[in-house]
Amino acid sequence: MAQYWIPQPPRAGVVPLRPLRPGEILGGAFATLGRYGGRLLGALLLGQAAALLPVAVIAGAATLVSLSRSAGSRVFVYALLPTAALFLLFGCALAAALVSALLRPAVLGRPVSVSGLLRAAAPRVPAVFGAQLLVLLAVAGPAAALLAAGLPAPALLPLAPVALWLGVLLALAPTAAGYEGLGPAAAVRRSARLVRGAWWRTFAVTAPAGVLALGAACAVAARLGVLGALIAPALLLTLPQLAAGLHHVDRRLRRGISPA
């Protein structure tokens, strides 16, 4: 009996260049970590190390001021807590910018270097940071304002479905800011356009990616000790962003836009 060869879609990189199923997106995120994880981790750690210098200066100054009787410990708390929060947000923005810089070579199967990733990601960090702040304000801002006004937490439960819906709708904004070079507001609008009509599909990618990242981070931290303590936070920052980034590429493919 004659057998016919069915041509397969091209797969130069971590995913085939065609519309993807959610499982293929999650598999592609792990494949990207397997192929480029060392360079991605190195670039992330170097970027965070550079950002630690101003944090250390602020922490040292706050510690010295807090030793005075007039200031007490309030200065230390007031200075260090916002600095720590900004450093955490910077780490998230840096990870998203690095993943966005990695997406194009990963999808096309091209080599990258740590220095190349940093050079490509650094100019986009402010825009990604701004996009993440806008998403955070949209998702958590109303609840935070009501809590600050004195409303009890149980009364905010009706806002939870709205926050979830907005979080998924705007989940691709950091990637749009980094991958497409958009400003924060334009990136938020692009995410809403790409996710519109595919909310449940986006949820089916982003929610499992977060759960898998948490499980993988816990496993790595438990098995590798000190090294695991370095790798685990990087997994939490990069794996969900890789899944969101590949989903962004998938949505572009489905709209007939080249992934390159």
Coordinates of C-alpha atoms in Angstrom, one line a residue:
M1 CA 0.0 0.0 0.0
A2 CA 1.4 3.4 -1.0
Q3 CA 2.4 5.6 1.9
Y4 CA 2.3 9.4 1.6
W5 CA 4.7 11.7 3.3
I6 CA 3.0 14.6 5.0
P7 CA 5.3 17.6 5.4
Q8 CA 5.6 18.9 8.9
P9 CA 5.7 22.6 9.8
P10 CA 9.2 24.0 10.1
R11 CA 10.8 23.9 13.5
A12 CA 14.0 25.8 13.5
G13 CA 13.8 26.6 17.2
V14 CA 12.0 25.6 20.4
V15 CA 8.5 25.5 18.8
P16 CA 7.2 24.8 15.3
L17 CA 6.4 27.9 13.3
R18 CA 2.7 27.4 13.2
P19 CA -0.2 28.1 15.6
L20 CA 0.5 26.2 18.8
R21 CA -1.6 24.2 21.3
P22 CA -1.3 25.2 25.0
G23 CA 0.7 22.1 25.7
E24 CA 3.2 22.9 23.0
I25 CA 3.6 26.4 24.4
L26 CA 4.4 25.0 27.9
G27 CA 6.7 22.4 26.4
G28 CA 8.4 25.2 24.4
A29 CA 9.0 27.2 27.6
F30 CA 10.8 24.2 29.1
A31 CA 12.6 23.5 25.9
T32 CA 13.8 27.2 25.9
L33 CA 15.1 26.8 29.4
G34 CA 16.8 23.6 28.5
R35 CA 18.6 25.2 25.5
Y36 CA 19.2 28.7 26.7
G37 CA 18.6 28.5 30.5
G38 CA 22.3 29.0 31.5
R39 CA 22.7 32.1 29.5
L40 CA 19.3 33.5 30.6
L41 CA 20.2 32.8 34.2
G42 CA 23.6 34.4 33.8
A43 CA 22.2 37.5 32.3
L44 CA 19.5 37.8 35.0
L45 CA 21.9 37.4 37.8
L46 CA 24.3 39.9 36.3
G47 CA 21.6 42.5 35.8
Q48 CA 20.3 42.0 39.4
A49 CA 23.8 42.2 40.8
A50 CA 24.2 45.6 39.1
A51 CA 20.9 46.8 40.6
L52 CA 22.0 45.7 44.1
L53 CA 24.6 48.4 44.3
P54 CA 22.1 51.3 44.8
V55 CA 20.0 49.1 47.1
A56 CA 23.0 48.5 49.3
V57 CA 23.8 52.2 49.4
I58 CA 20.3 53.1 50.4
A59 CA 20.2 50.3 53.0
G60 CA 23.5 51.4 54.5
A61 CA 22.4 55.0 54.7
A62 CA 19.1 54.0 56.2
T63 CA 20.9 51.9 58.8
L64 CA 23.1 54.8 59.8
V65 CA 20.2 57.2 60.1
S66 CA 18.2 54.7 62.1
L67 CA 20.9 54.6 64.8
S68 CA 20.1 58.1 65.8
R69 CA 17.6 58.6 68.7
S70 CA 15.5 61.1 66.9
A71 CA 14.8 59.0 63.8
G72 CA 14.6 55.6 65.4
S73 CA 13.8 52.6 63.3
R74 CA 11.1 54.4 61.3
V75 CA 13.6 55.8 58.7
F76 CA 15.0 52.3 58.2
V77 CA 11.5 50.8 57.5
Y78 CA 10.3 53.8 55.4
A79 CA 13.5 53.7 53.2
L80 CA 14.1 50.0 52.9
L81 CA 10.6 48.7 52.2
P82 CA 10.0 50.9 49.1
T83 CA 13.5 50.1 47.9
A84 CA 13.0 46.4 48.3
A85 CA 9.6 46.6 46.5
L86 CA 11.3 48.5 43.6
F87 CA 14.1 46.0 43.4
L88 CA 11.6 43.2 43.2
L89 CA 9.7 45.0 40.5
F90 CA 12.9 45.7 38.7
G91 CA 13.8 42.0 38.8
C92 CA 10.4 41.1 37.3
A93 CA 10.9 43.7 34.6
L94 CA 14.5 42.6 33.8
A95 CA 13.4 39.0 33.5
A96 CA 10.5 39.9 31.2
A97 CA 12.9 42.1 29.1
L98 CA 15.5 39.3 28.9
V99 CA 12.8 36.7 27.9
S100 CA 11.5 39.1 25.2
A101 CA 15.1 39.5 23.9
L102 CA 15.5 35.7 23.9
L103 CA 12.2 34.9 22.1
R104 CA 13.2 35.8 18.6
P105 CA 16.5 33.8 18.5
A106 CA 14.8 30.9 20.4
V107 CA 11.9 30.7 18.0
L108 CA 14.3 30.8 15.0
G109 CA 16.9 28.5 16.6
R110 CA 19.7 31.1 16.7
P111 CA 22.6 31.2 19.2
V112 CA 22.7 33.9 21.9
S113 CA 25.2 35.0 24.5
V114 CA 24.9 36.5 28.0
S115 CA 26.3 39.9 26.8
G116 CA 24.0 39.9 23.8
L117 CA 20.9 39.2 25.9
L118 CA 21.8 42.1 28.2
R119 CA 22.5 44.5 25.4
A120 CA 19.2 43.6 23.7
A121 CA 17.2 43.7 26.9
A122 CA 18.6 46.8 28.7
P123 CA 17.0 49.5 26.5
R124 CA 13.6 47.8 27.0
V125 CA 13.6 47.4 30.8
P126 CA 12.0 50.9 31.5
A127 CA 9.1 50.2 29.1
V128 CA 8.6 46.7 30.5
F129 CA 8.7 48.1 34.0
G130 CA 6.1 50.7 33.1
A131 CA 3.9 48.1 31.5
Q132 CA 4.1 45.9 34.6
L133 CA 3.2 48.9 36.8
L134 CA 0.2 49.7 34.6
V135 CA -1.0 46.1 34.8
L136 CA -0.5 46.0 38.6
L137 CA -2.4 49.2 39.0
A138 CA -5.3 47.9 36.8
V139 CA -5.5 44.5 38.6
A140 CA -4.7 45.5 42.2
G141 CA -5.2 49.2 42.3
P142 CA -9.0 49.4 43.1
A143 CA -8.8 46.8 45.9
A144 CA -5.7 48.5 47.4
A145 CA -7.6 51.9 47.3
L146 CA -10.6 50.4 49.0
L147 CA -8.5 48.7 51.7
A148 CA -6.7 52.0 52.3
A149 CA -10.1 53.7 52.7
G150 CA -11.0 51.2 55.5
L151 CA -13.1 48.7 53.7
P152 CA -12.8 45.2 55.2
A153 CA -11.0 42.6 53.1
P154 CA -14.1 40.2 52.8
A155 CA -16.0 43.0 51.2
L156 CA -13.5 43.0 48.4
L157 CA -14.2 39.4 47.3
P158 CA -16.6 40.5 44.5
L159 CA -13.6 42.2 42.9
A160 CA -11.6 39.0 42.6
P161 CA -13.2 37.8 39.3
V162 CA -12.6 41.2 37.8
A163 CA -9.0 41.2 38.9
L164 CA -8.5 37.7 37.4
W165 CA -10.1 38.7 34.1
L166 CA -7.9 41.8 33.9
G167 CA -4.8 39.9 34.9
V168 CA -5.2 37.4 32.1
L169 CA -6.3 40.1 29.6
L170 CA -3.2 42.1 30.2
A171 CA -0.8 39.2 30.7
L172 CA 1.0 39.8 27.4
A173 CA 1.8 43.5 28.1
P174 CA 5.4 43.0 29.3
T175 CA 6.2 40.8 26.3
A176 CA 4.6 43.4 24.0
A177 CA 6.7 46.1 25.5
G178 CA 9.9 44.1 25.2
Y179 CA 9.4 42.1 22.0
E180 CA 7.6 44.7 19.9
G181 CA 9.3 47.7 21.4
L182 CA 6.1 49.4 22.5
G183 CA 5.6 52.0 25.2
P184 CA 3.8 50.9 28.4
A185 CA 0.3 52.1 27.5
A186 CA 0.6 50.8 23.9
A187 CA 1.8 47.4 25.3
V188 CA -1.3 47.2 27.5
R189 CA -3.5 47.9 24.6
R190 CA -1.7 45.4 22.4
S191 CA -2.2 42.7 25.1
A192 CA -5.9 43.4 25.3
R193 CA -6.2 43.1 21.5
L194 CA -4.2 39.9 21.3
V195 CA -6.0 38.2 24.2
R196 CA -9.5 39.3 23.1
G197 CA -11.3 36.3 21.9
A198 CA -8.7 33.9 23.4
W199 CA -9.1 34.6 27.2
W200 CA -9.6 31.0 28.2
R201 CA -6.7 29.9 26.0
T202 CA -4.4 32.5 27.6
F203 CA -5.6 31.4 31.0
A204 CA -4.8 27.7 30.0
V205 CA -1.2 28.8 29.3
T206 CA -0.4 31.3 32.0
A207 CA -2.1 29.6 35.0
P208 CA -0.3 26.2 34.6
A209 CA 2.9 28.0 33.8
G210 CA 2.8 29.7 37.2
V211 CA 2.0 26.4 39.0
L212 CA 4.7 24.5 37.2
A213 CA 7.2 27.3 37.9
L214 CA 6.4 27.2 41.6
G215 CA 6.7 23.4 41.7
A216 CA 10.0 23.4 39.8
A217 CA 11.4 26.2 42.0
C218 CA 10.6 24.3 45.2
A219 CA 12.1 21.1 43.8
V220 CA 15.3 22.8 42.7
A221 CA 15.7 24.7 46.0
A222 CA 15.2 21.4 48.0
R223 CA 17.6 19.4 45.9
L224 CA 20.5 21.8 45.1
G225 CA 20.9 23.7 48.3
V226 CA 22.7 27.0 47.9
L227 CA 22.8 26.7 44.1
G228 CA 19.1 25.9 44.2
A229 CA 18.5 29.1 46.2
L230 CA 19.9 31.1 43.3
I231 CA 18.1 29.1 40.5
A232 CA 14.7 28.9 42.2
P233 CA 13.8 32.6 42.1
A234 CA 15.1 32.8 38.5
L235 CA 12.7 29.9 37.6
L236 CA 9.8 31.8 39.2
L237 CA 10.6 34.9 37.2
T238 CA 11.4 33.4 33.8
L239 CA 9.3 30.3 33.3
P240 CA 5.9 32.0 33.4
Q241 CA 7.2 34.8 31.3
L242 CA 8.6 32.3 28.7
A243 CA 5.1 30.7 28.5
A244 CA 3.5 34.2 28.1
G245 CA 6.1 35.2 25.5
L246 CA 5.6 32.1 23.4
H247 CA 1.8 32.6 23.7
H248 CA 2.4 36.1 22.4
V249 CA 4.3 34.7 19.4
D250 CA 1.4 32.2 18.9
R251 CA -1.2 35.0 18.9
R252 CA 0.9 36.9 16.4
L253 CA 1.1 33.9 14.1
R254 CA -2.7 33.4 14.4
R255 CA -3.1 37.0 13.3
G256 CA -0.8 36.4 10.3
I257 CA 2.2 38.4 11.8
S258 CA 5.7 37.1 11.4
P259 CA 7.3 35.9 14.7
A260 CA 10.5 37.6 13.5

